[in-house]
Tab-separated table of C-alpha atoms in Angstrom:
chain	number	residue	atom	x	y	z
A	123	UNK	CA	-20.028	14.066	-7.049
A	124	UNK	CA	-16.434	13.875	-5.850
A	125	UNK	CA	-14.269	11.659	-7.123
A	126	UNK	CA	-12.906	9.274	-4.553
A	127	UNK	CA	-9.070	7.522	-5.291
A	128	UNK	CA	-7.680	5.686	-2.555
A	129	UNK	CA	-4.299	2.570	-3.363
A	130	UNK	CA	-5.339	-0.228	-2.566
A	131	UNK	CA	-1.978	-2.036	-0.520
A	132	UNK	CA	0.054	-4.636	-1.835
A	133	UNK	CA	-0.173	-6.963	0.529
A	134	UNK	CA	-4.566	-7.166	-0.379
A	135	UNK	CA	-3.716	-7.046	-3.982
A	136	UNK	CA	-1.731	-9.689	-3.989
A	137	UNK	CA	-4.426	-12.036	-1.378
A	138	UNK	CA	-4.889	-15.393	-2.854
A	139	UNK	CA	-8.959	-16.281	-2.916
A	140	UNK	CA	-10.793	-18.633	-4.239
A	141	UNK	CA	-13.155	-18.214	-8.064
A	142	UNK	CA	-15.688	-19.571	-7.682
A	143	UNK	CA	-14.371	-22.300	-9.580
A	144	UNK	CA	-12.245	-23.132	-6.616
A	145	UNK	CA	-8.756	-22.375	-8.538
A	146	UNK	CA	-6.526	-19.337	-6.744
A	147	UNK	CA	-6.131	-16.482	-7.946
A	148	UNK	CA	-5.300	-13.175	-6.210
A	149	UNK	CA	-7.380	-9.597	-6.335
A	150	UNK	CA	-4.527	-8.207	-8.754
A	151	UNK	CA	-5.979	-8.389	-11.958
A	152	UNK	CA	-10.056	-7.598	-10.577
A	153	UNK	CA	-9.079	-4.314	-8.890
A	154	UNK	CA	-6.331	-2.728	-9.810
A	155	UNK	CA	-6.716	0.015	-11.661
A	156	UNK	CA	-10.520	-0.413	-11.981
A	157	UNK	CA	-13.556	0.762	-9.509
A	158	UNK	CA	-14.324	-1.531	-7.450
A	159	UNK	CA	-16.313	-2.272	-4.612
A	160	UNK	CA	-14.793	-5.348	-2.334
A	161	UNK	CA	-17.397	-7.298	-0.213
A	162	UNK	CA	-16.009	-10.198	2.379
A	163	UNK	CA	-17.871	-12.463	3.937
A	164	UNK	CA	-17.687	-14.890	6.327
A	165	UNK	CA	-18.945	-17.466	5.215
A	166	UNK	CA	-22.273	-18.543	2.821
A	167	UNK	CA	-24.257	-20.233	5.926
A	168	UNK	CA	-23.865	-16.353	7.402
A	169	UNK	CA	-26.954	-15.339	8.224
A	170	UNK	CA	-25.503	-11.487	7.707
A	171	UNK	CA	-23.728	-11.954	4.953
A	172	UNK	CA	-26.450	-13.602	2.891
A	173	UNK	CA	-28.720	-9.706	4.441
A	174	UNK	CA	-26.006	-7.466	2.924
A	175	UNK	CA	-24.947	-10.095	-0.375
A	176	UNK	CA	-29.440	-9.090	-0.009
A	177	UNK	CA	-29.010	-5.362	-0.688
A	178	UNK	CA	-26.395	-5.266	-2.641
A	179	UNK	CA	-28.231	-7.409	-5.480
A	180	UNK	CA	-31.032	-4.837	-6.591
A	181	UNK	CA	-27.843	-2.969	-7.604
A	182	UNK	CA	-25.557	-4.765	-8.629
A	183	UNK	CA	-26.932	-3.830	-12.225
A	184	UNK	CA	-26.388	-0.069	-11.406
A	185	UNK	CA	-22.999	-0.270	-10.497
A	186	UNK	CA	-22.441	-2.834	-12.720
A	187	UNK	CA	-23.691	-0.376	-15.720
A	188	UNK	CA	-21.210	2.836	-13.703
A	189	UNK	CA	-18.152	0.672	-14.997
A	190	UNK	CA	-17.511	-0.833	-11.052
A	191	UNK	CA	-16.251	-3.838	-10.436
A	192	UNK	CA	-18.088	-6.131	-7.350
A	193	UNK	CA	-15.937	-8.826	-6.102
A	194	UNK	CA	-17.260	-11.112	-3.419
A	195	UNK	CA	-14.900	-12.105	-0.731
């Protein structure tokens, strides 16, 4: 499998988001220097977003074991 490398823009890395404790953080410490999967969700009540997360859940352990950082934004 070929290695893909995509550089995230500084604007995305410095975007402010809320963590699970409602603290404002940037994506930089989560993504910079790591293979990352960013999943952008519209909101918690969105049916499509729920389906997207449900489809991802069975693979989280395997992806994490491969060193992939997963962030739900």
